[in-house]
């Protein structure tokens, strides 16, 4: 075609030009180099994937002529899948969403996208954690929101700092938090702070977006009460089966006030209309048989063992001055390295180790002295060598 030789980028919508996309592409790029020992991507270990049992359920659905798995689903989700999610929330969080308080989504990221699409106008403010999940930064930026980052410490989001910024005039529509085994920092929000955060949402009239992607992957004691259970009037919870079942189904949920859920359902009608029925039926059957709980048990043991090995290797090799978080669940530890972690990440790749520079996880600057180490997918036998290579660069 003889069209003027210009870049199509000139025609892209302004709202798509926010930063962030290149960052994810860079992580995936690092992951794609098989020769690296990779602490880069937050992917679940394929050893946890239930291939045989998924195949068995599919076979059974085909044998009994169950058409629902192959048909379009209602936008809010199939009744059976919604019942399965509601039952899990009741069992694990002590809160059972009513029929109109729960929506099945195509993964956690879609739940965030639907919230962003439903609430955000250009220039609206979203409070995020500093650092936070890159996919959330992209979802909120995609609707031209301004992001305000509030720092984290070992007990999660600094809620006192948030309170003083709110008192000083900060007026967010949304506050996004990953309270359990946070991505990327690995920390968990204390119960006391959870209660205080819910009170702030009530006082200042913002919606808390609670991302529970890693909640079910604790290594020891149960996670503190979920924000949804503490403040069902001011919280929408975004969940995913990607880390607990497998990401190939692209399945998740949003649970919150009926008025909010109705708006998310409406927003979903012109994204993908419904989450894939095949995945919904698979998940429902898998959970009903108790297989999800069995898988979770094995996954927790596997990830706890990997963290133990990584933590021990860090203790053994890292020079004085380097600090790291000690997660009690999830996939990540967050390193603080005085003096230039971004350059270090580049040198690490040259030395055969993939790590993610911390700056990627900040919405408004920061992270120059941080690295995220993910231990979820790296082979256990490679952890020591990977950490040793990294330490040798310091
Ligand atoms: C905090 C957090 N939320 C959501 C997601 C995305 O989940 P899903 O695969 O369901 O879109 C991830 C995946 O890395 C995550 O780390």
PDB file of C-alpha atoms in Angstrom, residues 9-193:
ATOM      1  CA  UNK A   9       2.353   6.133  16.747  1.00  0.00           C
ATOM      2  CA  UNK A  10       1.339   9.610  15.621  1.00  0.00           C
ATOM      3  CA  UNK A  11      -2.217   8.322  15.433  1.00  0.00           C
ATOM      4  CA  UNK A  12      -2.246   6.571  18.806  1.00  0.00           C
ATOM      5  CA  UNK A  13      -4.590   8.127  21.404  1.00  0.00           C
ATOM      6  CA  UNK A  14      -2.843  10.427  23.854  1.00  0.00           C
ATOM      7  CA  UNK A  15      -4.104   8.337  26.781  1.00  0.00           C
ATOM      8  CA  UNK A  16      -2.060   5.363  25.571  1.00  0.00           C
ATOM      9  CA  UNK A  17       1.213   7.248  25.871  1.00  0.00           C
ATOM     10  CA  UNK A  18       1.564   6.923  29.650  1.00  0.00           C
ATOM     11  CA  UNK A  19       4.727   5.266  30.816  1.00  0.00           C
ATOM     12  CA  UNK A  20       4.678   1.714  32.069  1.00  0.00           C
ATOM     13  CA  UNK A  21       4.121  -0.386  28.991  1.00  0.00           C
ATOM     14  CA  UNK A  22       7.774  -0.418  28.103  1.00  0.00           C
ATOM     15  CA  UNK A  23       8.524  -1.604  31.605  1.00  0.00           C
ATOM     16  CA  UNK A  24       6.419  -4.727  31.343  1.00  0.00           C
ATOM     17  CA  UNK A  25       7.836  -5.380  27.905  1.00  0.00           C
ATOM     18  CA  UNK A  26      11.321  -5.179  29.438  1.00  0.00           C
ATOM     19  CA  UNK A  27      10.434  -7.746  32.120  1.00  0.00           C
ATOM     20  CA  UNK A  28       8.994 -10.087  29.554  1.00  0.00           C
ATOM     21  CA  UNK A  29      12.058  -9.511  27.413  1.00  0.00           C
ATOM     22  CA  UNK A  30      14.324 -10.595  30.255  1.00  0.00           C
ATOM     23  CA  UNK A  31      12.163 -13.626  30.914  1.00  0.00           C
ATOM     24  CA  UNK A  32      12.403 -14.626  27.307  1.00  0.00           C
ATOM     25  CA  UNK A  33      16.156 -15.253  27.571  1.00  0.00           C
ATOM     26  CA  UNK A  34      16.283 -18.838  28.772  1.00  0.00           C
ATOM     27  CA  UNK A  35      20.006 -18.733  29.569  1.00  0.00           C
ATOM     28  CA  UNK A  36      19.426 -16.312  32.460  1.00  0.00           C
ATOM     29  CA  UNK A  37      18.726 -17.380  36.005  1.00  0.00           C
ATOM     30  CA  UNK A  38      15.535 -15.422  36.312  1.00  0.00           C
ATOM     31  CA  UNK A  39      14.257 -13.664  39.403  1.00  0.00           C
ATOM     32  CA  UNK A  40      12.356 -11.361  37.059  1.00  0.00           C
ATOM     33  CA  UNK A  41       8.765 -12.353  36.284  1.00  0.00           C
ATOM     34  CA  UNK A  42       6.009 -12.882  38.825  1.00  0.00           C
ATOM     35  CA  UNK A  43       4.795 -16.027  37.120  1.00  0.00           C
ATOM     36  CA  UNK A  44       3.599 -19.085  39.035  1.00  0.00           C
ATOM     37  CA  UNK A  45       5.786 -22.185  38.920  1.00  0.00           C
ATOM     38  CA  UNK A  46       4.502 -24.528  36.173  1.00  0.00           C
ATOM     39  CA  UNK A  47       5.019 -27.382  38.654  1.00  0.00           C
ATOM     40  CA  UNK A  48       1.820 -26.193  40.341  1.00  0.00           C
ATOM     41  CA  UNK A  49      -0.302 -26.454  37.174  1.00  0.00           C
ATOM     42  CA  UNK A  50      -3.069 -29.062  37.405  1.00  0.00           C
ATOM     43  CA  UNK A  51      -2.829 -30.347  33.850  1.00  0.00           C
ATOM     44  CA  UNK A  52      -4.155 -33.868  34.507  1.00  0.00           C
ATOM     45  CA  UNK A  53      -7.066 -32.803  36.648  1.00  0.00           C
ATOM     46  CA  UNK A  54      -8.018 -29.990  34.270  1.00  0.00           C
ATOM     47  CA  UNK A  55      -7.989 -32.524  31.431  1.00  0.00           C
ATOM     48  CA  UNK A  56     -10.145 -34.902  33.474  1.00  0.00           C
ATOM     49  CA  UNK A  57     -12.767 -32.233  34.138  1.00  0.00           C
ATOM     50  CA  UNK A  58     -12.825 -31.224  30.471  1.00  0.00           C
ATOM     51  CA  UNK A  59     -13.285 -34.847  29.455  1.00  0.00           C
ATOM     52  CA  UNK A  60     -16.186 -35.166  31.872  1.00  0.00           C
ATOM     53  CA  UNK A  61     -17.844 -31.981  30.613  1.00  0.00           C
ATOM     54  CA  UNK A  62     -17.602 -33.308  27.082  1.00  0.00           C
ATOM     55  CA  UNK A  63     -18.904 -36.754  28.077  1.00  0.00           C
ATOM     56  CA  UNK A  64     -22.022 -35.407  29.774  1.00  0.00           C
ATOM     57  CA  UNK A  65     -22.663 -32.956  26.943  1.00  0.00           C
ATOM     58  CA  UNK A  66     -22.388 -29.883  29.188  1.00  0.00           C
ATOM     59  CA  UNK A  67     -22.771 -27.042  26.689  1.00  0.00           C
ATOM     60  CA  UNK A  68     -22.360 -24.263  29.262  1.00  0.00           C
ATOM     61  CA  UNK A  69     -18.576 -24.578  29.164  1.00  0.00           C
ATOM     62  CA  UNK A  70     -18.545 -23.852  25.432  1.00  0.00           C
ATOM     63  CA  UNK A  71     -21.277 -21.190  25.298  1.00  0.00           C
ATOM     64  CA  UNK A  72     -21.225 -17.449  26.020  1.00  0.00           C
ATOM     65  CA  UNK A  73     -21.707 -16.730  29.704  1.00  0.00           C
ATOM     66  CA  UNK A  74     -23.718 -13.976  31.383  1.00  0.00           C
ATOM     67  CA  UNK A  75     -21.623 -10.821  31.826  1.00  0.00           C
ATOM     68  CA  UNK A  76     -21.656 -11.186  35.600  1.00  0.00           C
ATOM     69  CA  UNK A  77     -20.442 -14.768  35.311  1.00  0.00           C
ATOM     70  CA  UNK A  78     -21.977 -18.251  35.380  1.00  0.00           C
ATOM     71  CA  UNK A  79     -24.063 -18.912  38.471  1.00  0.00           C
ATOM     72  CA  UNK A  80     -21.928 -21.915  39.447  1.00  0.00           C
ATOM     73  CA  UNK A  81     -18.645 -20.013  39.197  1.00  0.00           C
ATOM     74  CA  UNK A  82     -20.073 -17.118  41.177  1.00  0.00           C
ATOM     75  CA  UNK A  83     -21.249 -19.536  43.840  1.00  0.00           C
ATOM     76  CA  UNK A  84     -17.766 -21.085  43.930  1.00  0.00           C
ATOM     77  CA  UNK A  85     -16.098 -17.687  44.398  1.00  0.00           C
ATOM     78  CA  UNK A  86     -18.675 -16.598  46.990  1.00  0.00           C
ATOM     79  CA  UNK A  87     -18.152 -19.819  48.946  1.00  0.00           C
ATOM     80  CA  UNK A  88     -14.384 -19.314  48.935  1.00  0.00           C
ATOM     81  CA  UNK A  89     -14.676 -15.727  50.112  1.00  0.00           C
ATOM     82  CA  UNK A  90     -16.948 -16.885  52.905  1.00  0.00           C
ATOM     83  CA  UNK A  91     -14.603 -19.695  53.943  1.00  0.00           C
ATOM     84  CA  UNK A  92     -11.351 -17.738  53.652  1.00  0.00           C
ATOM     85  CA  UNK A  93     -12.398 -14.189  54.517  1.00  0.00           C
ATOM     86  CA  UNK A  94     -15.627 -14.599  56.451  1.00  0.00           C
ATOM     87  CA  UNK A  95     -17.513 -12.413  54.017  1.00  0.00           C
ATOM     88  CA  UNK A  96     -20.033 -13.807  51.535  1.00  0.00           C
ATOM     89  CA  UNK A  97     -20.942 -11.382  48.777  1.00  0.00           C
ATOM     90  CA  UNK A  98     -24.617 -11.392  47.780  1.00  0.00           C
ATOM     91  CA  UNK A  99     -25.525 -12.164  44.176  1.00  0.00           C
ATOM     92  CA  UNK A 100     -25.351  -8.525  43.123  1.00  0.00           C
ATOM     93  CA  UNK A 101     -22.057  -7.912  44.948  1.00  0.00           C
ATOM     94  CA  UNK A 102     -19.846 -10.216  42.880  1.00  0.00           C
ATOM     95  CA  UNK A 103     -18.651 -10.284  39.291  1.00  0.00           C
ATOM     96  CA  UNK A 104     -16.495 -12.880  37.533  1.00  0.00           C
ATOM     97  CA  UNK A 105     -13.712 -11.185  35.574  1.00  0.00           C
ATOM     98  CA  UNK A 106     -11.058 -12.180  33.057  1.00  0.00           C
ATOM     99  CA  UNK A 107      -8.278 -12.082  35.635  1.00  0.00           C
ATOM    100  CA  UNK A 108      -7.341  -9.568  38.287  1.00  0.00           C
ATOM    101  CA  UNK A 109      -6.032  -7.039  35.814  1.00  0.00           C
ATOM    102  CA  UNK A 110      -9.436  -6.855  34.151  1.00  0.00           C
ATOM    103  CA  UNK A 111     -11.066  -6.147  37.500  1.00  0.00           C
ATOM    104  CA  UNK A 112      -8.667  -3.185  37.885  1.00  0.00           C
ATOM    105  CA  UNK A 113      -9.326  -2.050  34.341  1.00  0.00           C
ATOM    106  CA  UNK A 114     -13.102  -2.140  34.922  1.00  0.00           C
ATOM    107  CA  UNK A 115     -12.761  -0.127  38.127  1.00  0.00           C
ATOM    108  CA  UNK A 116     -10.566   2.415  36.331  1.00  0.00           C
ATOM    109  CA  UNK A 117     -12.959   2.632  33.396  1.00  0.00           C
ATOM    110  CA  UNK A 118     -15.952   3.058  35.692  1.00  0.00           C
ATOM    111  CA  UNK A 119     -14.527   5.703  38.023  1.00  0.00           C
ATOM    112  CA  UNK A 120     -11.759   7.703  36.439  1.00  0.00           C
ATOM    113  CA  UNK A 121     -11.852  10.877  34.469  1.00  0.00           C
ATOM    114  CA  UNK A 122      -8.800  12.707  33.231  1.00  0.00           C
ATOM    115  CA  UNK A 123      -7.016  14.318  36.159  1.00  0.00           C
ATOM    116  CA  UNK A 124      -8.718  12.303  38.899  1.00  0.00           C
ATOM    117  CA  UNK A 125      -6.380  11.176  41.654  1.00  0.00           C
ATOM    118  CA  UNK A 126      -5.625   7.571  42.546  1.00  0.00           C
ATOM    119  CA  UNK A 127      -3.494   6.822  45.582  1.00  0.00           C
ATOM    120  CA  UNK A 128      -1.206   3.844  45.084  1.00  0.00           C
ATOM    121  CA  UNK A 129       1.498   2.286  47.185  1.00  0.00           C
ATOM    122  CA  UNK A 130       5.053   3.289  46.432  1.00  0.00           C
ATOM    123  CA  UNK A 131       6.118   0.814  45.046  1.00  0.00           C
ATOM    124  CA  UNK A 132       3.165  -0.967  43.456  1.00  0.00           C
ATOM    125  CA  UNK A 133       2.110  -3.447  40.754  1.00  0.00           C
ATOM    126  CA  UNK A 134       2.985  -2.173  37.280  1.00  0.00           C
ATOM    127  CA  UNK A 135      -0.255  -3.474  35.747  1.00  0.00           C
ATOM    128  CA  UNK A 136      -2.253  -1.277  38.121  1.00  0.00           C
ATOM    129  CA  UNK A 137      -0.161   1.790  37.282  1.00  0.00           C
ATOM    130  CA  UNK A 138      -0.924   1.113  33.627  1.00  0.00           C
ATOM    131  CA  UNK A 139      -4.649   0.544  34.228  1.00  0.00           C
ATOM    132  CA  UNK A 140      -5.054   3.837  36.098  1.00  0.00           C
ATOM    133  CA  UNK A 141      -2.794   5.824  33.779  1.00  0.00           C
ATOM    134  CA  UNK A 142      -4.737   4.417  30.836  1.00  0.00           C
ATOM    135  CA  UNK A 143      -7.675   6.522  31.988  1.00  0.00           C
ATOM    136  CA  UNK A 144      -5.470   9.593  32.462  1.00  0.00           C
ATOM    137  CA  UNK A 145      -5.591   9.611  36.271  1.00  0.00           C
ATOM    138  CA  UNK A 146      -2.929  11.329  38.324  1.00  0.00           C
ATOM    139  CA  UNK A 147      -1.191   8.851  40.621  1.00  0.00           C
ATOM    140  CA  UNK A 148      -0.060   9.775  44.130  1.00  0.00           C
ATOM    141  CA  UNK A 149       2.237   7.237  45.758  1.00  0.00           C
ATOM    142  CA  UNK A 150       2.246   6.749  49.530  1.00  0.00           C
ATOM    143  CA  UNK A 151       5.254   4.826  50.875  1.00  0.00           C
ATOM    144  CA  UNK A 152       5.329   1.356  52.374  1.00  0.00           C
ATOM    145  CA  UNK A 153       7.282  -0.100  55.259  1.00  0.00           C
ATOM    146  CA  UNK A 154       7.525  -3.564  56.785  1.00  0.00           C
ATOM    147  CA  UNK A 155       3.852  -3.295  57.888  1.00  0.00           C
ATOM    148  CA  UNK A 156       2.574  -2.268  54.469  1.00  0.00           C
ATOM    149  CA  UNK A 157       1.116   1.056  53.390  1.00  0.00           C
ATOM    150  CA  UNK A 158       2.050   3.934  55.695  1.00  0.00           C
ATOM    151  CA  UNK A 159      -1.493   4.798  56.726  1.00  0.00           C
ATOM    152  CA  UNK A 160      -0.364   7.651  59.015  1.00  0.00           C
ATOM    153  CA  UNK A 161       1.348   9.294  56.065  1.00  0.00           C
ATOM    154  CA  UNK A 162      -1.825   8.809  54.015  1.00  0.00           C
ATOM    155  CA  UNK A 163      -3.888  10.377  56.805  1.00  0.00           C
ATOM    156  CA  UNK A 164      -1.687  13.447  56.903  1.00  0.00           C
ATOM    157  CA  UNK A 165      -1.804  13.837  53.124  1.00  0.00           C
ATOM    158  CA  UNK A 166      -5.583  13.578  53.215  1.00  0.00           C
ATOM    159  CA  UNK A 167      -5.691  16.133  56.023  1.00  0.00           C
ATOM    160  CA  UNK A 168      -3.494  18.326  53.834  1.00  0.00           C
ATOM    161  CA  UNK A 169      -6.026  18.285  51.002  1.00  0.00           C
ATOM    162  CA  UNK A 170      -5.289  15.170  48.929  1.00  0.00           C
ATOM    163  CA  UNK A 171      -8.642  14.006  47.493  1.00  0.00           C
ATOM    164  CA  UNK A 172      -8.407  10.641  45.721  1.00  0.00           C
ATOM    165  CA  UNK A 173     -11.341   8.862  44.131  1.00  0.00           C
ATOM    166  CA  UNK A 174      -9.619   5.520  44.531  1.00  0.00           C
ATOM    167  CA  UNK A 175      -6.945   4.042  46.739  1.00  0.00           C
ATOM    168  CA  UNK A 176      -5.278   0.931  45.367  1.00  0.00           C
ATOM    169  CA  UNK A 177      -3.549  -1.462  47.743  1.00  0.00           C
ATOM    170  CA  UNK A 178      -2.154  -5.000  47.704  1.00  0.00           C
ATOM    171  CA  UNK A 179      -2.399  -5.753  51.423  1.00  0.00           C
ATOM    172  CA  UNK A 180      -1.090  -9.328  51.424  1.00  0.00           C
ATOM    173  CA  UNK A 181       2.478 -10.277  50.375  1.00  0.00           C
ATOM    174  CA  UNK A 182       2.617  -7.169  48.245  1.00  0.00           C
ATOM    175  CA  UNK A 183       3.913  -6.979  44.687  1.00  0.00           C
ATOM    176  CA  UNK A 184       6.727  -5.944  44.528  1.00  0.00           C
ATOM    177  CA  UNK A 185       7.673  -5.397  48.190  1.00  0.00           C
ATOM    178  CA  UNK A 186       6.528  -8.700  49.720  1.00  0.00           C
ATOM    179  CA  UNK A 187       5.139  -6.955  52.830  1.00  0.00           C
ATOM    180  CA  UNK A 188       1.726  -7.392  54.490  1.00  0.00           C
ATOM    181  CA  UNK A 189      -0.497  -4.626  55.834  1.00  0.00           C
ATOM    182  CA  UNK A 190      -1.008  -4.913  59.594  1.00  0.00           C
ATOM    183  CA  UNK A 191      -4.513  -5.406  60.988  1.00  0.00           C
ATOM    184  CA  UNK A 192      -4.354  -2.121  62.850  1.00  0.00           C
ATOM    185  CA  UNK A 193      -3.537  -0.236  59.660  1.00  0.00           C
TER     186      UNK A 193
END
